[in-house]
Short mmCIF file of N, CA and C in Angstrom, two decimals:
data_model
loop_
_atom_site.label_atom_id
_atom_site.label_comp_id
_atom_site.label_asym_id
_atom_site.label_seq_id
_atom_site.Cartn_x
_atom_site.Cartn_y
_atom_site.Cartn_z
N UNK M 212 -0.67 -17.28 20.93
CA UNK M 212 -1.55 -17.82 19.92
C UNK M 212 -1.07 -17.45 18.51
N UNK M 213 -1.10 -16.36 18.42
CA UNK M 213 -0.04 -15.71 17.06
C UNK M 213 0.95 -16.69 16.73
N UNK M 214 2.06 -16.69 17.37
CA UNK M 214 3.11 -17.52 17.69
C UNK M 214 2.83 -18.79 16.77
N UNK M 215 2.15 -19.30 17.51
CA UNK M 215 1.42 -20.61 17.07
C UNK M 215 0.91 -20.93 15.98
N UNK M 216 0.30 -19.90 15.38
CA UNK M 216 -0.58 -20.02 13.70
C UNK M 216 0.53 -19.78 13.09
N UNK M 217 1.80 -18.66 13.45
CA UNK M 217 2.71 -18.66 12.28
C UNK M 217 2.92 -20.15 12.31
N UNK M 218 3.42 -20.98 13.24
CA UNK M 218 4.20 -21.97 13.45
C UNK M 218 3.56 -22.95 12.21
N UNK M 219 2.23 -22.85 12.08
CA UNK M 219 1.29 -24.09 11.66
C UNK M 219 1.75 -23.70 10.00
N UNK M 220 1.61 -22.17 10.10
CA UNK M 220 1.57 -21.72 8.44
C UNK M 220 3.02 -22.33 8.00
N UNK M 221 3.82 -21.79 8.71
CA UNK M 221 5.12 -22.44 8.30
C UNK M 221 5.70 -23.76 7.97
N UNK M 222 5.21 -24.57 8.73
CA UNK M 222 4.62 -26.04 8.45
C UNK M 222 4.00 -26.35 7.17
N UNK M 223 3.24 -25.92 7.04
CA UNK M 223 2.23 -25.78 6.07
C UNK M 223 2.58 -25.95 4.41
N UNK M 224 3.49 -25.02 5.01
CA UNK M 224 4.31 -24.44 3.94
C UNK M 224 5.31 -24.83 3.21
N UNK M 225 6.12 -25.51 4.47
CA UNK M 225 7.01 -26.84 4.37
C UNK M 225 6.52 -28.17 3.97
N UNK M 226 5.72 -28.21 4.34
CA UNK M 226 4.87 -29.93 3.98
C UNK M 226 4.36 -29.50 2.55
N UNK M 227 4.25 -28.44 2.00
CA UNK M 227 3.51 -28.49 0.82
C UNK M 227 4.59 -28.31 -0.10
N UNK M 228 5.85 -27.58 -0.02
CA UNK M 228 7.02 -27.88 -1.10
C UNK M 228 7.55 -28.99 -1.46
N UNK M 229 7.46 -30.06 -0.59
CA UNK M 229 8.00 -31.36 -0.39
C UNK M 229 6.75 -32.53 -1.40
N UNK M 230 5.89 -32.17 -1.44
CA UNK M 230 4.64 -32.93 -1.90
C UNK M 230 4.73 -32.41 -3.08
N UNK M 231 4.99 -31.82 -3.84
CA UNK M 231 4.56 -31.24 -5.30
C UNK M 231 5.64 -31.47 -6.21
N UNK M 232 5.66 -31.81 -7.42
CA UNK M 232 7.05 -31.93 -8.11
C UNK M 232 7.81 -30.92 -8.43
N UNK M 233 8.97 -30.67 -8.32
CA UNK M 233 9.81 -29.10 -8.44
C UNK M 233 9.70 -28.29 -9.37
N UNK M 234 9.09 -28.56 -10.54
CA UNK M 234 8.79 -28.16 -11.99
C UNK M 234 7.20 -27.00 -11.54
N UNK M 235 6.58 -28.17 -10.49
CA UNK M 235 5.16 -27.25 -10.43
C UNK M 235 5.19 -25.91 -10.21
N UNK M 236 4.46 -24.89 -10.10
CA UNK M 236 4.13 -24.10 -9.38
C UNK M 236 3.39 -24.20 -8.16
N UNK M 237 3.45 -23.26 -7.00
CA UNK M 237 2.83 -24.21 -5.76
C UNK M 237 3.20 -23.18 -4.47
N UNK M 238 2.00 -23.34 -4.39
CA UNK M 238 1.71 -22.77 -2.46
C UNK M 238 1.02 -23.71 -1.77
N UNK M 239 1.00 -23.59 -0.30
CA UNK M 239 0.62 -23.91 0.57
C UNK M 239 -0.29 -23.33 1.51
N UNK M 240 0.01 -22.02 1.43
CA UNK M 240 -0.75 -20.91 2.13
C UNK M 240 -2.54 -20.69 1.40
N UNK M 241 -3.03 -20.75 2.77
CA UNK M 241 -4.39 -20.80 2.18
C UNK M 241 -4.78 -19.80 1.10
N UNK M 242 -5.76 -19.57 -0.03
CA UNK M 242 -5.83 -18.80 -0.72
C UNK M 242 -7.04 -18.39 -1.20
N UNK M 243 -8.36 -17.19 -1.30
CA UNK M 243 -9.42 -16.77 -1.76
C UNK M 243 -9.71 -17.04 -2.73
N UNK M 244 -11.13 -16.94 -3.39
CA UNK M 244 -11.57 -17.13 -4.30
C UNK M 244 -10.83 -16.49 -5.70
N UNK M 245 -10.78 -15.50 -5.32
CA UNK M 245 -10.06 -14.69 -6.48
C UNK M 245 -8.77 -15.09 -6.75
N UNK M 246 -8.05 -15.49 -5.76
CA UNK M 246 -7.07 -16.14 -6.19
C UNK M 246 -6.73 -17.36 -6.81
N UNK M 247 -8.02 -18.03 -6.86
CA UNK M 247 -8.23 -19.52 -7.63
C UNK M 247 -8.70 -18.80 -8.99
N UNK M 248 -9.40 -17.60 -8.93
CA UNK M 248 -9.83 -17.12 -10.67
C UNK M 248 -8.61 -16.98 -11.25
N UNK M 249 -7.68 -16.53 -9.90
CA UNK M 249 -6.86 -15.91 -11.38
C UNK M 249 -5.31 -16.42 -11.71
N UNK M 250 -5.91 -18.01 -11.51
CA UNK M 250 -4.60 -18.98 -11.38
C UNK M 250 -5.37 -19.70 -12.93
N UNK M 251 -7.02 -19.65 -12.55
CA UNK M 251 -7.33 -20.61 -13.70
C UNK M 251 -7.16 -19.35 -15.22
N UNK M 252 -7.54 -17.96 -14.97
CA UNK M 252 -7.19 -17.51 -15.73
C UNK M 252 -6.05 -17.43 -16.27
N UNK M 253 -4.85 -17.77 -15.35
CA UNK M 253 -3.44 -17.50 -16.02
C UNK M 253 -3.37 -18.65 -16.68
N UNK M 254 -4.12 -19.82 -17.08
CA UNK M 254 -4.15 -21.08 -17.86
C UNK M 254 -4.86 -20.69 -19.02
N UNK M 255 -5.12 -19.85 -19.49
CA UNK M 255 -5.90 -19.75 -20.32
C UNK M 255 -5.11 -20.02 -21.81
N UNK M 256 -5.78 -20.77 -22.59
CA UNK M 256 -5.18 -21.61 -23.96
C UNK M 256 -4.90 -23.02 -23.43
N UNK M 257 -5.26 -23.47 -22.06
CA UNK M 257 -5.28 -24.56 -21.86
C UNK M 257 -6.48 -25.13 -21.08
N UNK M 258 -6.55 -26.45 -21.29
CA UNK M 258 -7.79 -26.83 -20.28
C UNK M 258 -7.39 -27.25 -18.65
N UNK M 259 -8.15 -26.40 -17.77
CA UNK M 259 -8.14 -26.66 -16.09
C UNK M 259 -8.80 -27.86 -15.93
N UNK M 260 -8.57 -28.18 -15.06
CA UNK M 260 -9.23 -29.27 -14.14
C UNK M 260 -9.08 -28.59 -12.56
N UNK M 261 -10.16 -28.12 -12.06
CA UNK M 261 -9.98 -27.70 -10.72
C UNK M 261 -11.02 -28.52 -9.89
N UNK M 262 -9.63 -29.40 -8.56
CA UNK M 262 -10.79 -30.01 -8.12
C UNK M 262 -11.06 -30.02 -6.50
N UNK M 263 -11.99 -29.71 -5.79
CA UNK M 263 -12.27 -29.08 -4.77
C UNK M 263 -12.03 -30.70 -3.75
N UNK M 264 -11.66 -31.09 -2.35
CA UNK M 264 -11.40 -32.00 -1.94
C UNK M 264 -11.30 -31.79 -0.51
N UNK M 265 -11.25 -32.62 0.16
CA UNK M 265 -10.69 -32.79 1.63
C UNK M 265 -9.87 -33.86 2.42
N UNK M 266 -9.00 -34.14 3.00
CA UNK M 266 -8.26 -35.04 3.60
C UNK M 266 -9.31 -36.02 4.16
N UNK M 267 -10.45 -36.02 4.89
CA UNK M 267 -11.19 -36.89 5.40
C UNK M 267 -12.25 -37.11 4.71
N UNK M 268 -11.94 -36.64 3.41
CA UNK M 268 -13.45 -37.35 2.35
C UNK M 268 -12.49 -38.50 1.72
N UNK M 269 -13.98 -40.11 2.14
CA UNK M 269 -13.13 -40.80 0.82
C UNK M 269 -13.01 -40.76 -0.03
N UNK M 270 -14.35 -40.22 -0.94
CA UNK M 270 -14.15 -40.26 -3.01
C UNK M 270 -13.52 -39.17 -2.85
N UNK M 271 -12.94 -38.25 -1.86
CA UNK M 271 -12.02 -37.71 -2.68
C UNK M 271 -9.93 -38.26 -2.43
N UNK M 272 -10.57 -39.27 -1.40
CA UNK M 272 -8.60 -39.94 -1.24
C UNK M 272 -8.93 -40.73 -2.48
N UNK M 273 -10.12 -41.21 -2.97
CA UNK M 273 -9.81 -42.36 -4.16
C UNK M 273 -10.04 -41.62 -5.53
N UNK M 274 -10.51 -40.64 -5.46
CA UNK M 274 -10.35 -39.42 -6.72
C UNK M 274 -8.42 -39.21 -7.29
N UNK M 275 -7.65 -38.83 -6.17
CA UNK M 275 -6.67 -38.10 -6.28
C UNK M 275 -5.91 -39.03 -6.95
N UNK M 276 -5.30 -40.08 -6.84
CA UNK M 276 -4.82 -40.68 -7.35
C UNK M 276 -4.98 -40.89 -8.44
N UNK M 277 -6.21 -41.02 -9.14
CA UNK M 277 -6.49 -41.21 -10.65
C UNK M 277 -6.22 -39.38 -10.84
N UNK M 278 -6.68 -38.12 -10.62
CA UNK M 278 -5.74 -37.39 -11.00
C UNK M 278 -4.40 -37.05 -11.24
N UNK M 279 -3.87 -37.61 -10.20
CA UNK M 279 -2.12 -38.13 -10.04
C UNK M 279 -1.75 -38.73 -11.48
N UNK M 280 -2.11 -39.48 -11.86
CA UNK M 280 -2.00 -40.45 -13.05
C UNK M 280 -2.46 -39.51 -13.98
N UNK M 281 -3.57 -38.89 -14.15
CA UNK M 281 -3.91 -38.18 -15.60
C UNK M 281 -2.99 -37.07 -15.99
N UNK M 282 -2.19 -36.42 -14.81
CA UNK M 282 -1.57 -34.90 -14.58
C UNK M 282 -0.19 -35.72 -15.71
N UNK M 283 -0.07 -37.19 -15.15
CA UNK M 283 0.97 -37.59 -16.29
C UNK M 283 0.74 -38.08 -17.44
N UNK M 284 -0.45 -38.27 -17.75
CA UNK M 284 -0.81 -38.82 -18.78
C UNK M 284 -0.56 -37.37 -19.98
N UNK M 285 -1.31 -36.28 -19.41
CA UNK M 285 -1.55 -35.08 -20.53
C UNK M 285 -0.23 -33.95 -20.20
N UNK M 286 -0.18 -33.62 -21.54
CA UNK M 286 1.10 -32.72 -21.22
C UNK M 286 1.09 -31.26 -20.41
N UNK M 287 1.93 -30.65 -19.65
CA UNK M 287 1.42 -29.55 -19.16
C UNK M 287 1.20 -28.46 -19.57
N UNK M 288 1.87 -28.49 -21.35
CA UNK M 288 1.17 -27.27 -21.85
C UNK M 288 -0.18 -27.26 -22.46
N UNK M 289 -0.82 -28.26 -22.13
CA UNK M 289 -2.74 -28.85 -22.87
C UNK M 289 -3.00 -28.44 -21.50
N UNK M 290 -2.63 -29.07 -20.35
CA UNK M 290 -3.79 -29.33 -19.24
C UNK M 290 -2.94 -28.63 -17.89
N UNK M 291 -4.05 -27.85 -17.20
CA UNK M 291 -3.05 -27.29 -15.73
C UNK M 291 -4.32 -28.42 -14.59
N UNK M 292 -3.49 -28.55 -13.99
CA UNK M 292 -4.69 -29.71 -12.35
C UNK M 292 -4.25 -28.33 -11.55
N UNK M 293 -5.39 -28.39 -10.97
CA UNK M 293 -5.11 -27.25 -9.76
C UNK M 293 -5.82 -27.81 -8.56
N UNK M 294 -5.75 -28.61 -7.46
CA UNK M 294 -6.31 -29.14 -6.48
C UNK M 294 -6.23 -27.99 -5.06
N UNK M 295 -7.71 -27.98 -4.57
CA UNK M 295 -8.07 -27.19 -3.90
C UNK M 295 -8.55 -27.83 -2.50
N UNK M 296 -7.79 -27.81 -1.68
CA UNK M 296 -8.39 -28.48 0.06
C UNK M 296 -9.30 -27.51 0.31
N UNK M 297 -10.71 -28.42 0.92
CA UNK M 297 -11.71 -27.75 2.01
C UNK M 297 -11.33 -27.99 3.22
N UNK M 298 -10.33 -28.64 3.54
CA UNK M 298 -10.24 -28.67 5.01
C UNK M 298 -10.31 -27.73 5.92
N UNK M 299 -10.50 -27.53 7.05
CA UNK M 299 -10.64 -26.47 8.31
C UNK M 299 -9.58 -26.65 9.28
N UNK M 300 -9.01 -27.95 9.40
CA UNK M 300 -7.60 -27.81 10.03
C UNK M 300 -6.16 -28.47 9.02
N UNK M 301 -5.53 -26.90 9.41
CA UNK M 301 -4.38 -26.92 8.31
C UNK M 301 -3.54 -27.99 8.24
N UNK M 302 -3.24 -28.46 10.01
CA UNK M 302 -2.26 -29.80 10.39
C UNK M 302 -2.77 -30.74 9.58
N UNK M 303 -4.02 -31.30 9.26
CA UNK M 303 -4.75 -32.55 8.48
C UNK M 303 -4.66 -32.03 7.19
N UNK M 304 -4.64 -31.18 6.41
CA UNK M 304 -4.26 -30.40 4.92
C UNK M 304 -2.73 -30.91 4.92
N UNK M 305 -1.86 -30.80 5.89
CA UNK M 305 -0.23 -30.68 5.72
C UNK M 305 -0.28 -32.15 5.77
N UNK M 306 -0.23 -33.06 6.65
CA UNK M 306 -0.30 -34.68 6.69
C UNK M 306 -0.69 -35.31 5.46
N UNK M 307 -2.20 -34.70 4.77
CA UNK M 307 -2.32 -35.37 3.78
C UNK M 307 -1.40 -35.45 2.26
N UNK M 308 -1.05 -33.58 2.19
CA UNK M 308 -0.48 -33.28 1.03
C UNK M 308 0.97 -34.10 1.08
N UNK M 309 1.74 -34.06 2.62
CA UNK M 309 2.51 -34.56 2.73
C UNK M 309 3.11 -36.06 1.87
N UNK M 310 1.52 -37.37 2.49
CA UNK M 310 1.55 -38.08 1.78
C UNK M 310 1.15 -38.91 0.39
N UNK M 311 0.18 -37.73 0.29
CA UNK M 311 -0.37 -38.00 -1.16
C UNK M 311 0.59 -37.72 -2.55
N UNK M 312 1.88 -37.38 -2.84
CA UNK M 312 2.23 -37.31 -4.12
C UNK M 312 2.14 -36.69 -5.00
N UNK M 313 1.21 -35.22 -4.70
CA UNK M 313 0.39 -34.70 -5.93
C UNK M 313 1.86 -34.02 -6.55
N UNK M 314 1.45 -34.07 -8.17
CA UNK M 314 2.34 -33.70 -8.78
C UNK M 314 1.56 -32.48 -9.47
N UNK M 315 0.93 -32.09 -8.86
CA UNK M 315 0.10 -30.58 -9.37
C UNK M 315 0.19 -29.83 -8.41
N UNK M 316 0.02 -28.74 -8.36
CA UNK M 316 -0.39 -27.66 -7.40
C UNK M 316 -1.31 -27.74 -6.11
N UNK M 317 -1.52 -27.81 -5.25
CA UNK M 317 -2.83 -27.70 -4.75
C UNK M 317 -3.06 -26.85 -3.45
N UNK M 318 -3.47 -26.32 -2.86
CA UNK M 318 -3.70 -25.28 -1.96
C UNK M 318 -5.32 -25.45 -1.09
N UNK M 319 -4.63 -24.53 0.22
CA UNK M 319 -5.61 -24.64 1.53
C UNK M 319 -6.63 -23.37 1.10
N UNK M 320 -8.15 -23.99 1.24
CA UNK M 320 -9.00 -22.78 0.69
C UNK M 320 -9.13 -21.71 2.26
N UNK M 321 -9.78 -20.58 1.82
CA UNK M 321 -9.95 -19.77 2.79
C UNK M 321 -11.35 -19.59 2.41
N UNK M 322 -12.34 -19.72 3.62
CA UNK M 322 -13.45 -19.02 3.99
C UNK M 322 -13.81 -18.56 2.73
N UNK M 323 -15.04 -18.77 2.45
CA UNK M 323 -15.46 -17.97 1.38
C UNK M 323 -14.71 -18.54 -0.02
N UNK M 324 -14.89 -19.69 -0.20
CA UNK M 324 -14.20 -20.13 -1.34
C UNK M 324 -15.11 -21.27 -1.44
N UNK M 325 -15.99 -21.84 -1.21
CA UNK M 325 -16.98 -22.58 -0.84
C UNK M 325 -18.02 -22.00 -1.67
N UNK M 326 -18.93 -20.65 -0.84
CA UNK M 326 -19.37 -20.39 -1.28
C UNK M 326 -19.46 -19.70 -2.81
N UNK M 327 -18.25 -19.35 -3.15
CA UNK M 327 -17.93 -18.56 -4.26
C UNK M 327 -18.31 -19.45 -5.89
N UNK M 328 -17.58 -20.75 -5.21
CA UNK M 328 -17.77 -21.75 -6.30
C UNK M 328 -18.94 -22.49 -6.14
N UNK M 329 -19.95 -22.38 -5.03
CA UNK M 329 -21.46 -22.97 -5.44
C UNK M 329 -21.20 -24.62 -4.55
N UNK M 330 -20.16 -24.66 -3.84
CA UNK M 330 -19.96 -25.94 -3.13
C UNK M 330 -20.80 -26.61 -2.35
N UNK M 331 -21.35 -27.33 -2.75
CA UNK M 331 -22.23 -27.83 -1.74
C UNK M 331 -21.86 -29.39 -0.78
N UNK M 332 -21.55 -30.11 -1.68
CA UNK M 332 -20.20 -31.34 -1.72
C UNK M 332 -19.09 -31.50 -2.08
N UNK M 333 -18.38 -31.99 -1.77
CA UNK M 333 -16.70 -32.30 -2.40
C UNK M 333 -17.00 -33.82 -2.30
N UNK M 334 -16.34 -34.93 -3.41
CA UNK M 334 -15.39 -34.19 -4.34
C UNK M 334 -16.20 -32.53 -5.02
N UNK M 335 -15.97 -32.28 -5.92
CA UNK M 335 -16.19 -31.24 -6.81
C UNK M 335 -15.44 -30.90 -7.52
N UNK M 336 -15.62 -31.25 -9.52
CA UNK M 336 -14.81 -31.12 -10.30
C UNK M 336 -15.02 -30.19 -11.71
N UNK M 337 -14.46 -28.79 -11.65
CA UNK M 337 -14.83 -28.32 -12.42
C UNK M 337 -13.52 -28.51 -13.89
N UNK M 338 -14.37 -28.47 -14.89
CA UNK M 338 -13.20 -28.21 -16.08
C UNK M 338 -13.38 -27.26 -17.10
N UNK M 339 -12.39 -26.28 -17.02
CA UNK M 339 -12.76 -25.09 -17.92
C UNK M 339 -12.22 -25.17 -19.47
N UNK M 340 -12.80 -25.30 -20.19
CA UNK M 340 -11.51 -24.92 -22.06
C UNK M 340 -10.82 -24.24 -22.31
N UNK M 341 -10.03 -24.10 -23.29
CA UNK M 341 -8.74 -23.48 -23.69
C UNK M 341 -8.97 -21.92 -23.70
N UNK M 342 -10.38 -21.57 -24.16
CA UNK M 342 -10.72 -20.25 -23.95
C UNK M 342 -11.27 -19.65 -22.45
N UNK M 343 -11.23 -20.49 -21.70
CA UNK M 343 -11.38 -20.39 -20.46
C UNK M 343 -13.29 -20.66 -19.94
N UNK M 344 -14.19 -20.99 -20.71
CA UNK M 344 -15.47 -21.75 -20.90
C UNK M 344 -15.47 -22.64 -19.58
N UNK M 345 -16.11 -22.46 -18.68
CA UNK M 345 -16.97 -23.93 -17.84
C UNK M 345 -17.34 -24.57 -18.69
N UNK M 346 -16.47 -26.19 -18.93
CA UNK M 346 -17.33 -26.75 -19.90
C UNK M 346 -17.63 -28.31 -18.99
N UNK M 347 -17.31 -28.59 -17.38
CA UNK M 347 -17.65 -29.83 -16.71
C UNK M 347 -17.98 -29.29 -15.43
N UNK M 348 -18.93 -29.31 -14.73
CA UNK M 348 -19.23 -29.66 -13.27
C UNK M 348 -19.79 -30.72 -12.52
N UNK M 349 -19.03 -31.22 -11.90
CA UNK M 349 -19.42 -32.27 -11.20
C UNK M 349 -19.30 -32.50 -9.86
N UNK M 350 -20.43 -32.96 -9.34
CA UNK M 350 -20.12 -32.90 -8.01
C UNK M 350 -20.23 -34.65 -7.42
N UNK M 351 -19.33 -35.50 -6.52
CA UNK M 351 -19.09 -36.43 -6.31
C UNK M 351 -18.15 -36.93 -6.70
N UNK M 352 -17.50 -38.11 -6.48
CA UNK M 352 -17.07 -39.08 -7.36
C UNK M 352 -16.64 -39.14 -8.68
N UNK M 353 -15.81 -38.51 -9.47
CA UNK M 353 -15.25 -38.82 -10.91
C UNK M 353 -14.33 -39.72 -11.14
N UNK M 354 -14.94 -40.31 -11.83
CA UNK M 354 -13.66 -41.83 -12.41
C UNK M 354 -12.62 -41.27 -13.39
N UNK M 355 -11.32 -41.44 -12.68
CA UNK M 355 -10.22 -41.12 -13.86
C UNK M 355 -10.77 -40.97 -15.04
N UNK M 356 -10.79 -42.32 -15.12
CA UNK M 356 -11.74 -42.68 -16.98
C UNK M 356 -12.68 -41.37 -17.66
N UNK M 357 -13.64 -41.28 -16.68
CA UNK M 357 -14.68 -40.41 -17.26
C UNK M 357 -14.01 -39.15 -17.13
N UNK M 358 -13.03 -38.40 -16.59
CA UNK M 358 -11.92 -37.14 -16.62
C UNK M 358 -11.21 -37.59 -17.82
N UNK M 359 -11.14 -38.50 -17.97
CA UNK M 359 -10.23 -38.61 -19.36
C UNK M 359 -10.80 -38.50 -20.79
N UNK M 360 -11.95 -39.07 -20.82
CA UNK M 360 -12.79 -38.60 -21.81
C UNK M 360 -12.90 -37.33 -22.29
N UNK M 361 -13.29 -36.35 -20.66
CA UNK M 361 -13.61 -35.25 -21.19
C UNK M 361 -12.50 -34.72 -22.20
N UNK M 362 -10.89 -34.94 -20.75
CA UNK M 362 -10.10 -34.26 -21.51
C UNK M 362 -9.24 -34.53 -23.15
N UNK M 363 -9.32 -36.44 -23.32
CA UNK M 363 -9.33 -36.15 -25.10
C UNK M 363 -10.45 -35.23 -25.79
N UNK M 364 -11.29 -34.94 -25.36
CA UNK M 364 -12.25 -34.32 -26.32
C UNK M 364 -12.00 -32.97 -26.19
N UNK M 365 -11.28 -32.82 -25.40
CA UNK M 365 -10.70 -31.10 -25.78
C UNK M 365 -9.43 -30.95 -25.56
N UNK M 366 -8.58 -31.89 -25.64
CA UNK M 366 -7.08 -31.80 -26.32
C UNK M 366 -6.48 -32.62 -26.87
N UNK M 367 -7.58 -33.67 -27.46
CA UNK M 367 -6.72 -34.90 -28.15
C UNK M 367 -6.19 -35.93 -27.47
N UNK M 368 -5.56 -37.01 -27.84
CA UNK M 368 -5.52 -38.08 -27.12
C UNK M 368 -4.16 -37.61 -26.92
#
């Protein structure tokens, strides 16, 4: 059984270098709450977009893509995307990241990362300011568009 979970992590791991653009920063390996604080903290002087998701939610397969597009729209020293899977099986986390394109970061949550951030639904989109401020929560459905708003209004067009 051991055997086996390395096997998946390793996978995991592999499917998630291949999905991200080489410039990103980027794991695959699932990761705690604290470790999402202190990724958004190391952004600090820029605005986050952290957005909570799952392979078998639809608003969030039709979310990602309009993030995909905004991650190029804004430059990466204004804006960090940090995409966060709720999934529970890693194989369906690796398949999706595989084919989704993300050109941001995004990582498998662990237990207790749910509750930490107040999750009750995914999608789920938080956006923090340059000083590191919660200044968006949303839970459902965000239209590119309306992510884009926020983010000219706190880094310019």
């Amino acid at each position: 059984m051991i055997i086996v979970r390395s096997l998946v992590m390793i996978a995991i791991l592999l499917m998630g270098l291949c999905c991200v653009m080489p410039a990103q920063a980027q794991t695959a390996s699932p990761v705690d709450h604290s470790e999402i604080i202190k990724l958004v903290s190391q952004s600090r002087g820029k605005v986050v977009v952290l957005n909570f998701w799952a392979s078998w939610c639809p608003p969030c397969r039709e979310e990602i893509p309009e993030m995909i597009a905004l991650r190029k729209q804004f430059p990466e020293n204004k804006v960090t995307f940090l995409g966060v899977s709720m999934d529970q099986d890693p194989a369906a986390y690796a398949r999706f990241t595989a084919k989704a394109g993300f050109n941001y970061p995004v990582f498998l949550a662990q237990a207790g990362v749910g509750p930490a951030f107040n999750i009750r639904g995914i999608p789920r989109t938080l956006v923090y300011g340059p000083q590191g401020e919660q200044v968006l929560t949303h839970e459902g459905y965000l239209s590119g568009e309306d992510l884009e708003k926020v983010l000219i209004k706190l880094v310019g067009s």
